[in-house]
Short mmCIF file of C-alpha atoms in Angstrom, two decimals:
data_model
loop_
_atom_site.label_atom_id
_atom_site.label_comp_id
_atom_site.label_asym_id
_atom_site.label_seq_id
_atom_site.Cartn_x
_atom_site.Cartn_y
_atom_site.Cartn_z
CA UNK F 1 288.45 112.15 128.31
CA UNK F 2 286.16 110.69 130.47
CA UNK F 3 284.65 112.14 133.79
CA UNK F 4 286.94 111.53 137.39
CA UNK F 5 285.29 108.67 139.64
CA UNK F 6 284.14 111.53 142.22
CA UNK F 7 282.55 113.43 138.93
CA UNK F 8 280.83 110.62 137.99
CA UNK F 9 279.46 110.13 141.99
CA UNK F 10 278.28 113.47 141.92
CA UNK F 11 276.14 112.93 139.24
CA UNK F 12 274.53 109.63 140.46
CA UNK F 13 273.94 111.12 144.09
CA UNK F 14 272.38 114.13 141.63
CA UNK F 15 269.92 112.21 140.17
CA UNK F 16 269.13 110.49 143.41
CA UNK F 17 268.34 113.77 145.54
CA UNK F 18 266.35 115.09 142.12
CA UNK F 19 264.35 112.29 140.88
CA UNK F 20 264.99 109.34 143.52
CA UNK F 21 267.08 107.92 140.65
CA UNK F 22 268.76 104.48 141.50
CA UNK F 23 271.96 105.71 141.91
CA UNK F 24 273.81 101.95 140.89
CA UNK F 25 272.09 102.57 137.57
CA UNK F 26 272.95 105.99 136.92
CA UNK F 27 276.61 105.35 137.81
CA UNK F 28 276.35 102.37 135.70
CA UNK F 29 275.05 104.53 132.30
CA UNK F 30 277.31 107.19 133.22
CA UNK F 31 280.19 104.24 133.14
CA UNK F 32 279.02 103.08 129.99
CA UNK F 33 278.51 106.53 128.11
CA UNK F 34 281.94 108.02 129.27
CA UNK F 35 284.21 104.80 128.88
CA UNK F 36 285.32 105.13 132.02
CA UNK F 37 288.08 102.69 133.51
CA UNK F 38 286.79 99.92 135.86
CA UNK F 39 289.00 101.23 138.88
CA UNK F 40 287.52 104.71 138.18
CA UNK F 41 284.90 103.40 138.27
CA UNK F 42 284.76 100.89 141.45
CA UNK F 43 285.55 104.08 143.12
CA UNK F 44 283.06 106.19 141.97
CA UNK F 45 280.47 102.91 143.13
CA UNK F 46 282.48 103.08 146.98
CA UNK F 47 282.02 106.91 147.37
CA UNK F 48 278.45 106.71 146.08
CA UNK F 49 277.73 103.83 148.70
CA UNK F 50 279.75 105.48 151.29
CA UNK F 51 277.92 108.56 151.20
CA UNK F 52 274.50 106.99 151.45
CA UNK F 53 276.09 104.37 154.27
CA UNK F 54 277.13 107.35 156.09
CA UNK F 55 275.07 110.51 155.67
CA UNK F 56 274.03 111.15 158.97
CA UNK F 57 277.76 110.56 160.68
CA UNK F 58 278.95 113.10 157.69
CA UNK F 59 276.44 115.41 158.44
CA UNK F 60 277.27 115.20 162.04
CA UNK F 61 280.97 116.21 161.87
CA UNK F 62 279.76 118.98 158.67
CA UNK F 63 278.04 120.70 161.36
CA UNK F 64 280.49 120.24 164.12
CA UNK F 65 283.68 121.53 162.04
CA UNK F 66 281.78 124.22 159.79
CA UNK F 67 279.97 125.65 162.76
CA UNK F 68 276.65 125.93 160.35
CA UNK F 69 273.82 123.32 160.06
CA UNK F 70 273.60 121.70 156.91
CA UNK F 71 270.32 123.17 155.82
CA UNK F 72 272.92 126.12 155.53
CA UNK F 73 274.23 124.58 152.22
CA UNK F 74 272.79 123.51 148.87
CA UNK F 75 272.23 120.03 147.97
CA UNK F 76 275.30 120.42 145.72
CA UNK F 77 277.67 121.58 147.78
CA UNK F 78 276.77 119.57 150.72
CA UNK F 79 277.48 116.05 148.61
CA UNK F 80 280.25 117.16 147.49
CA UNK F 81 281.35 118.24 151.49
CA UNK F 82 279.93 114.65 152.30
CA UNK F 83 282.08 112.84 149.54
CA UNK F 84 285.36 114.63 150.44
CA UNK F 85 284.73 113.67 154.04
CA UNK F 86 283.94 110.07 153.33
CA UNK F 87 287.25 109.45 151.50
CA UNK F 88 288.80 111.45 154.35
CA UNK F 89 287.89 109.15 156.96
CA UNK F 90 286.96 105.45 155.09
CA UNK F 91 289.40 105.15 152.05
CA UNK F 92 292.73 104.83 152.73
CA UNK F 93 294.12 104.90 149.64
CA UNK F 94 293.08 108.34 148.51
CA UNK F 95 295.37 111.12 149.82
CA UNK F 96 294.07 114.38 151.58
CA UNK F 97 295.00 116.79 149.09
CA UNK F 98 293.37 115.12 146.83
CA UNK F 99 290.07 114.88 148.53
CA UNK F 100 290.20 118.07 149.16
CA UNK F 101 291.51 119.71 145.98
CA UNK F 102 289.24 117.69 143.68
CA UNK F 103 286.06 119.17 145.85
CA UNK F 104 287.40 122.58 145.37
CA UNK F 105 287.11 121.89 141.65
CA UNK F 106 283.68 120.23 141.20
CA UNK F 107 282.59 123.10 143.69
CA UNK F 108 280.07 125.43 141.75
CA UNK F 109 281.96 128.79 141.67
CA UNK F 110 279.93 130.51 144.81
CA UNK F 111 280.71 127.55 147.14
CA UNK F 112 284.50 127.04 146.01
CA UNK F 113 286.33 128.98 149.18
CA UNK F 114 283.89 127.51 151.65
CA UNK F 115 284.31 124.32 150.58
CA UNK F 116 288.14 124.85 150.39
CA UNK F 117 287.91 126.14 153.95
CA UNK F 118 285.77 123.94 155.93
CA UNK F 119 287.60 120.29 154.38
CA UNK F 120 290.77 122.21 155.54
CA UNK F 121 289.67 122.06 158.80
CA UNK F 122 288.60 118.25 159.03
CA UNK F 123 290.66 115.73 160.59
CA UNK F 124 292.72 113.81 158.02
CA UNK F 125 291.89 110.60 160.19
CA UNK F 126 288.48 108.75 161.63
CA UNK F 127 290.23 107.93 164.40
CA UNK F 128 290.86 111.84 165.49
CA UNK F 129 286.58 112.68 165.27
CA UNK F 130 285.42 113.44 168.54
CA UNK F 131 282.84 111.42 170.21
CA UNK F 132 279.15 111.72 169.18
CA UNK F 133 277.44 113.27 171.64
CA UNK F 134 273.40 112.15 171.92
CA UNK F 135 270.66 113.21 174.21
CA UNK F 136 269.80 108.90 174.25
CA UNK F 137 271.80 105.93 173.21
CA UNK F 138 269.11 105.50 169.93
CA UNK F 139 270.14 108.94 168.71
CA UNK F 140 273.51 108.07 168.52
CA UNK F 141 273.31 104.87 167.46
CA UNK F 142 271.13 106.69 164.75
CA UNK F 143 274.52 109.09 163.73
CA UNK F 144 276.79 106.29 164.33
CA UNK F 145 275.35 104.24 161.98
CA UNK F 146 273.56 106.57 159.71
CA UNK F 147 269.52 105.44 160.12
CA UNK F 148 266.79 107.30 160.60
CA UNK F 149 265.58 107.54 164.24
CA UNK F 150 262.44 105.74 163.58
CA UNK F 151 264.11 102.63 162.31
CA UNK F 152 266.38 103.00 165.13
CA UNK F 153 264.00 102.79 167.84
CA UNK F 154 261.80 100.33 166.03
CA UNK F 155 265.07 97.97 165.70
CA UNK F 156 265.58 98.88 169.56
CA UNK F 157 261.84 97.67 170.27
CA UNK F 158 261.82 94.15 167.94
CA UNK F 159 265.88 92.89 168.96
CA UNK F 160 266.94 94.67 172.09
CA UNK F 161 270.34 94.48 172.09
CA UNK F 162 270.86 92.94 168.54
CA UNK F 163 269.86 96.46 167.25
CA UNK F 164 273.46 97.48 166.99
CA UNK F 165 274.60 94.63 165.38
CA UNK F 166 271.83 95.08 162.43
CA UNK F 167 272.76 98.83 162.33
CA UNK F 168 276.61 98.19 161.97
CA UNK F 169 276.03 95.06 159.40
CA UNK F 170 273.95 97.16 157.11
CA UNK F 171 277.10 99.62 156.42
CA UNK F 172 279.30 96.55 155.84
CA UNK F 173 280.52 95.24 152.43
CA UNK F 174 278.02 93.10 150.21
CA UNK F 175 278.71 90.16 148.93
CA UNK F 176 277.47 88.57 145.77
CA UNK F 177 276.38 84.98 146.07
CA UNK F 178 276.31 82.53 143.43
CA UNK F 179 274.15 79.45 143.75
CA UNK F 180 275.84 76.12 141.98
CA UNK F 181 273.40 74.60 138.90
CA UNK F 182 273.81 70.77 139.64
CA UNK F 183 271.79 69.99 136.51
CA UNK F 184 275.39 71.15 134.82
CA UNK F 185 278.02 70.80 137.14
CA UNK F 186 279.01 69.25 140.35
CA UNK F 187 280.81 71.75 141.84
CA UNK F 188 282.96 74.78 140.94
CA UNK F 189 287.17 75.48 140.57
CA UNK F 190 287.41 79.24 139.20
CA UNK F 191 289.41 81.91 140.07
CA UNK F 192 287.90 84.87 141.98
CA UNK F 193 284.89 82.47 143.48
CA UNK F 194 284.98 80.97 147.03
CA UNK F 195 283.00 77.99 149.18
CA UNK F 196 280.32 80.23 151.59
CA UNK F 197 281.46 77.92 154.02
CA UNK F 198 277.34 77.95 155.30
CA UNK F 199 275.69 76.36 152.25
CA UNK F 200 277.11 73.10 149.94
CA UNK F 201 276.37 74.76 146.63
CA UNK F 202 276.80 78.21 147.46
CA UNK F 203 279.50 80.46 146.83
CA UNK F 204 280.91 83.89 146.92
CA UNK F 205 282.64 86.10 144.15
CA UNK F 206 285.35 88.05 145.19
CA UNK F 207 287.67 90.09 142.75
CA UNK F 208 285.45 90.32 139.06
CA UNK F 209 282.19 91.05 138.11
CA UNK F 210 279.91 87.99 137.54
CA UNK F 211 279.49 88.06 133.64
CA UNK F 212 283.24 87.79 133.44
CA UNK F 213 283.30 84.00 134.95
CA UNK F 214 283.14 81.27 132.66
CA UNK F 215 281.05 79.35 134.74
CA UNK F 216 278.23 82.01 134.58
CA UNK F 217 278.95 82.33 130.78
CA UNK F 218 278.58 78.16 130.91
CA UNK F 219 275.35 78.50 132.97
CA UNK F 220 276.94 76.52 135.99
CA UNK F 221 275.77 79.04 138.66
CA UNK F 222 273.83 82.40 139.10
CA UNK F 223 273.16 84.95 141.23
CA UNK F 224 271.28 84.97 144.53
CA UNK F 225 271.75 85.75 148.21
CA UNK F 226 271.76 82.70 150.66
CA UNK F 227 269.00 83.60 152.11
CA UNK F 228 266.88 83.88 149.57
CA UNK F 229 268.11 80.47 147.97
CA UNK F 230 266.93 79.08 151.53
CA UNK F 231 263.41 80.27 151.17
CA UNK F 232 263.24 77.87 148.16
CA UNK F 233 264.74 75.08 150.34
CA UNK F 234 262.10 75.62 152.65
CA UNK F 235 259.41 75.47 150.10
CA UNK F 236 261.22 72.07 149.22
CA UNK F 237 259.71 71.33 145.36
CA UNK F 238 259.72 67.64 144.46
CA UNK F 239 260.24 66.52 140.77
CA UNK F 240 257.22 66.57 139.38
CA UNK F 241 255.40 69.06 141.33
CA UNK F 242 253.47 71.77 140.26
CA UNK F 243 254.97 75.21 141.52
CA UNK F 244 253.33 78.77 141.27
CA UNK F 245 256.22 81.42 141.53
CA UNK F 246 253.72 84.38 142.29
CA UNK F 247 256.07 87.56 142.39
CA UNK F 248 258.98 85.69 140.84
CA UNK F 249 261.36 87.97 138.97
CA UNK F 250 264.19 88.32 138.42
CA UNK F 251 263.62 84.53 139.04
CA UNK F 252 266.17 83.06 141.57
CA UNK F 253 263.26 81.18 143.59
CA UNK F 254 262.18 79.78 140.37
CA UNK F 255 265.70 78.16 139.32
CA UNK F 256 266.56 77.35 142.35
CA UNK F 257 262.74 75.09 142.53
CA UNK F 258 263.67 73.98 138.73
CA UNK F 259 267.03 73.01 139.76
CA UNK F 260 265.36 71.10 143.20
CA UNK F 261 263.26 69.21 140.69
CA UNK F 262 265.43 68.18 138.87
CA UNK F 263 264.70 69.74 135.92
CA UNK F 264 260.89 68.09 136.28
CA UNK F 265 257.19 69.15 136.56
CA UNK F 266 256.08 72.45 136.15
CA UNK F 267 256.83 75.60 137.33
CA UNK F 268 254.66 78.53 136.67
CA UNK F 269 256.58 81.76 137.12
CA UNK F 270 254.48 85.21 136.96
CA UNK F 271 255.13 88.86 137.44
CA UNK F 272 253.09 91.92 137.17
CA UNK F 273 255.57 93.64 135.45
CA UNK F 274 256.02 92.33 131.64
CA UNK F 275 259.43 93.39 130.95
CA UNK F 276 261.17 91.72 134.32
CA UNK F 277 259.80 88.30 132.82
CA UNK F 278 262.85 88.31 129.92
CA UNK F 279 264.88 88.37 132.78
CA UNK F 280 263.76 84.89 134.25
CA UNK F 281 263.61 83.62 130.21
CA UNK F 282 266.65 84.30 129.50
CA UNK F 283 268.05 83.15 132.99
CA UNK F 284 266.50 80.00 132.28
CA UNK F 285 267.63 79.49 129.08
CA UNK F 286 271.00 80.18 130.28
CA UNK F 287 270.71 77.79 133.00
CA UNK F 288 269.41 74.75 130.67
CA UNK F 289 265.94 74.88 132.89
CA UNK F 290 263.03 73.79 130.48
CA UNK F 291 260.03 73.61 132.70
CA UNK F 292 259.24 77.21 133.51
CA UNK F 293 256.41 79.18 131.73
CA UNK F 294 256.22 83.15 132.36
CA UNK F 295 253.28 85.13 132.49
CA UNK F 296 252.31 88.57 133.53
CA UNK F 297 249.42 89.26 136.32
CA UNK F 298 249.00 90.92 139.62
CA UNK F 299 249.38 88.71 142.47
CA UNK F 300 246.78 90.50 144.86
CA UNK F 301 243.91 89.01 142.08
CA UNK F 302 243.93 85.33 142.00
CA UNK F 303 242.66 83.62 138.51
CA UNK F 304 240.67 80.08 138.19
CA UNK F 305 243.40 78.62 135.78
CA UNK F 306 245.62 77.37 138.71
CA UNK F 307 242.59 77.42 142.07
CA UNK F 308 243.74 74.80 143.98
CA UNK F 309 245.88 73.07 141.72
CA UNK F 310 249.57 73.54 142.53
CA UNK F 311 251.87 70.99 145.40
CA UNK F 312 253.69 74.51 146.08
CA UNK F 313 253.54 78.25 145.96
CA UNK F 314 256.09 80.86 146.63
CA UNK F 315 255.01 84.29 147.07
CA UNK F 316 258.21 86.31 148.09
CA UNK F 317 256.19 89.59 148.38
CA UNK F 318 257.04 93.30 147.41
CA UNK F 319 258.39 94.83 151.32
CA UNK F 320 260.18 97.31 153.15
CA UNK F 321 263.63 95.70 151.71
CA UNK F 322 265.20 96.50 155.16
CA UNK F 323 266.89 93.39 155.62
CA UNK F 324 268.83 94.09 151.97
CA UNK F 325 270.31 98.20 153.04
CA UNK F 326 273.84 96.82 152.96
CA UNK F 327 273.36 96.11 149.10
CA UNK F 328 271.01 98.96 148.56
CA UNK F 329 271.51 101.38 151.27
CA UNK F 330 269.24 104.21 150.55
CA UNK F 331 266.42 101.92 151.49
CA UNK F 332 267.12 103.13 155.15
CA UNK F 333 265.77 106.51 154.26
CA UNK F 334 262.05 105.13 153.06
CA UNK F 335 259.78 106.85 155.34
CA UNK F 336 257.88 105.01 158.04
CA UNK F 337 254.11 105.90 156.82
CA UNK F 338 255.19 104.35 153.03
CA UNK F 339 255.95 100.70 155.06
CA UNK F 340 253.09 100.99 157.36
CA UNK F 341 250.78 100.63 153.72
CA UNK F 342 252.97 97.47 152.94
CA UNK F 343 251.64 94.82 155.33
CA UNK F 344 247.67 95.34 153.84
CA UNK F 345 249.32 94.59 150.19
CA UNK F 346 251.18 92.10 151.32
CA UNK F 347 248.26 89.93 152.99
CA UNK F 348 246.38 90.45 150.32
CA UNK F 349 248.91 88.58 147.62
CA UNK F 350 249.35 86.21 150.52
CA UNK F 351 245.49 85.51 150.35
CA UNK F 352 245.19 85.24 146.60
CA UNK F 353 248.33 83.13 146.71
CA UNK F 354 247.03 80.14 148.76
CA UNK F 355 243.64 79.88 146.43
CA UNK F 356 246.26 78.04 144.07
CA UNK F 357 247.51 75.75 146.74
CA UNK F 358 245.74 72.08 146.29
CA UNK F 359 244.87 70.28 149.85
CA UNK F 360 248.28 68.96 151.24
CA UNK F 361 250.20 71.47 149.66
CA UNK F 362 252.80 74.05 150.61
CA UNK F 363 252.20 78.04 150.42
CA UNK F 364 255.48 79.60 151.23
CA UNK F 365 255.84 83.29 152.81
CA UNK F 366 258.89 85.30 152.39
CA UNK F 367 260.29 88.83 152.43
CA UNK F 368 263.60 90.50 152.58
CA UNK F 369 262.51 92.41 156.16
CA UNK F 370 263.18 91.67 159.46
CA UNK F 371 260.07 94.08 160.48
CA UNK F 372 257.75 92.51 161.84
CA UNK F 373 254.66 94.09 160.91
CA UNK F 374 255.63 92.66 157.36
CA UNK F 375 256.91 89.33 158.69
CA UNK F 376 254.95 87.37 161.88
CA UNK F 377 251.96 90.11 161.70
CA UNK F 378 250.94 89.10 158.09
CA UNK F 379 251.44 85.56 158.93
CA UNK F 380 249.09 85.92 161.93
CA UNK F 381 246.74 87.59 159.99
CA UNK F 382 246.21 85.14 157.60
CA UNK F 383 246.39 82.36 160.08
CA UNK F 384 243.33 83.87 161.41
CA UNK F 385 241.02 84.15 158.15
CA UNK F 386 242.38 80.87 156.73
CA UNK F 387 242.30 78.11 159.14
CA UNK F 388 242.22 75.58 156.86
CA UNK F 389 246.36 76.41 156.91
CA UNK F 390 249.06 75.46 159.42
CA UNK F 391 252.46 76.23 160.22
CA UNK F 392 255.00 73.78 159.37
CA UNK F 393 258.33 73.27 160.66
CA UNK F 394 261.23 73.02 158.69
CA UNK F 395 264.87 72.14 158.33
CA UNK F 396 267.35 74.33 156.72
CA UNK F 397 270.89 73.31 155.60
CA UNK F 398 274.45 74.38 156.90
CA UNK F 399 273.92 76.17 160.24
CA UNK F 400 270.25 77.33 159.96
CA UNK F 401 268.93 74.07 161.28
CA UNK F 402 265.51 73.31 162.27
CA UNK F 403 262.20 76.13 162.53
CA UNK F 404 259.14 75.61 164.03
CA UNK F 405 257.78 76.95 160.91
CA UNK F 406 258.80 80.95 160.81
CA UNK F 407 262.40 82.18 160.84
CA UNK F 408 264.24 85.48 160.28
CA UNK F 409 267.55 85.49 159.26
CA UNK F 410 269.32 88.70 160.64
CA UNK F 411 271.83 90.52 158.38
CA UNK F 412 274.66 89.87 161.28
CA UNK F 413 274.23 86.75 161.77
CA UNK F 414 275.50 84.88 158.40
CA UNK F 415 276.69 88.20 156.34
CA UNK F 416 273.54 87.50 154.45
CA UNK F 417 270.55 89.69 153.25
CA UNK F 418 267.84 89.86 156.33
CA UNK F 419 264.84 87.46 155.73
CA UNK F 420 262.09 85.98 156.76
CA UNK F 421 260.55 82.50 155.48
CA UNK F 422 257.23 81.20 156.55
CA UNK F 423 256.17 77.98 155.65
CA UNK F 424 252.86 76.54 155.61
CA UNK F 425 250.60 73.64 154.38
CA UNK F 426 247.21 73.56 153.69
CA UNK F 427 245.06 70.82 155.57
CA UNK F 428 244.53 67.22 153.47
CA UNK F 429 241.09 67.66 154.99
#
């Protein structure tokens, strides 16, 4: 028989907590090993999600209604508190006693009648918690929405009043975007996908996962989030061109460029990691796209091969990720010293990057952070060293309209990922 849906969320927050485990991917193998249903296991995926959306609010009203702080408890016991609280107060479809008599049994047998007697006393109902109660507005913004503090108050500092609006979209729903392949269709009519309503060729799946649909099984679309697809835009490939993809998989940029071109020139997609290129092969292949070559290499080190040589390069660089928390929301709990080492990394594949850009030519910046010491502060930086480059402005699609050469797209704002895209152009002389 396999394991319940709460069993199985156990285990993935488990190997989280233990070995910073990706929980999606243990869930997944736990799926796979134990056969478990798909509702079974959608649910285990919410609760999983749920818990890291809202561990700070959970933690909050732990305390309040158990009287003890939570460093009172052991890791075990306080997930499982933290999972029968969640489905408490953001499922509706899962009954009380059931919450609370499934905790009771995953419970380790020293932590069974506290556990029994603390969800006993939780309200049944979100709407009957008691108001958070702060010493600032940042602090309880920080509960409310489950970030840390620091991100909090560095939100606060870069968006003023916006802050709120980034900390409540990151606990939202994702959505999966597919992007349209017009080298094999003109548009799509399936069941369980849906116009964006912001993009032409863009489109959201609601209802199945994305290997079910026929039109990913035809290669007619794949996956990737608006915003990302519009960093490509911005880097606006011709047919013909020569494109470096420096940090490229799992390779959206790159088909999207292929697909731009028409199927035409030369795209040069490289990783540093060797088993992430398959995943743009295979995509490709999929796709129908013929003109992309993989290769491994590190894209702080520029080589002579390409020096000066390509019409376009796209270096989406390695970042924070903390415009992407509503797909992967344990990224809010990175600590602030491990992104302040980020920005030096990322200038430095930003300088190797534009050695491949030939005079005229487009070098294109992007991230999926709306922190600015990653964003505008690299861009300056460079600027500085490299004045043979210039910002250029650009026009986006759909409602995104015209930059003046840098733009972040805020996760409110669209119900897309946060990003920034920086395009620039090297001098003809």
């Amino acid at each position: 028989m396999p394991v319940s849906a709460r069993k199985a969320a156990q285990i993935a927050l488990s190997a989280y907590r233990t070995r910073e485990a990706r929980p999606e991917l243990v869930l997944s193998n736990t799926a796979k090993t134990e056969k478990m249903p798909a509702r079974e296991t959608a649910l285990a995926s919410r609760i999983v999600g749920g818990v890291l959306e809202n561990e700070a609010f959970l933690d909050y009203y732990i305390e309040l209604y158990s009287d003890r702080k939570k460093s009172y408890f052991d890791r075990e016991t306080l997930d499982i508190l933290r999972m029968s609280a969640y489905q408490l107060w953001f499922l509706d479809r899962v009954p009380a006693h059931a919450a609370v008599s499934d905790a009771v049994d995953l419970a380790p047998k020293r932590s069974k009648a506290v556990v029994n007697a603390i969800l006993r006393k939780l309200p049944t109902e979100a709407e009957k918690l008691p108001e958070i109660k702060a010493d600032s507005e940042e602090e309880r913004l920080s509960v409310k929405y489950s970030h840390p503090l620091w991100l909090v108050q560095r939100l606060a500092d870069e968006y003023g009043a916006d802050c709120e609006k980034i900390l409540k979209a990151d606990n939202e729903p994702a959505k999966v975007s597919l992007i349209l392949n017009t080298l094999r269709a003109e548009k799509l009519e399936e069941a369980g996908i849906e116009p964006s309503g912001l993009l032409e060729n863009a489109y959201v799946l609601s209802g199945k996962g994305v290997e079910e649909l026929e039109a990913f099984r035809r290669g007619e679309v794949y996956v990737q989030d608006i915003s990302a697809h519009l960093a490509a835009l911005a880097a606006d490939p011709r047919p013909g061109d020569t494109v470096l993809d420096t940090c490229a998989a799992p390779g959206g940029k790159s088909f999207a460029a292929a697909i731009k071109m028409g199927n035409k020139g030369r795209i040069i997609s490289r990783d540093i990691h060797e088993k992430k290129l398959r995943l743009i092969e295979t995509g490709a292949e999929r796709l129908g796209i013929d003109i992309i070559e993989t290769g491994t290499a590190d894209a702080r080190q520029a080589g002579t091969e390409l020096s000066k040589k390509c019409d376009v390069v796209m270096t989406d660089v390695p970042c924070s990720g903390i415009g992407v928390i509503r797909k992967k929301p344990e990224i809010r709990y990175k600590k602030p010293e491990e992104i302040s080492r980020l920005p030096e990394i990322q200038l430095s594949i930003l300088k190797s990057s534009a050695k491949n850009v030939k005079k005229g030519g487009v070098l294109l910046y992007s991230t999926c952070t709306i922190l600015k010491e990653e964003n505008e502060n690299v861009v300056s930086a460079f600027l500085n060293e490299n004045s043979e480059f210039e910002l250029e402005p650009f026009t986006l699609p759909g409602p995104f309209g015209e930059s003046g050469g840098m733009l972040t797209i805020l996760p409110y704002e669209y119900g897309t990922d946060g990003f920034f895209i920086c395009r620039m152009r090297r001098k003809s002389s």
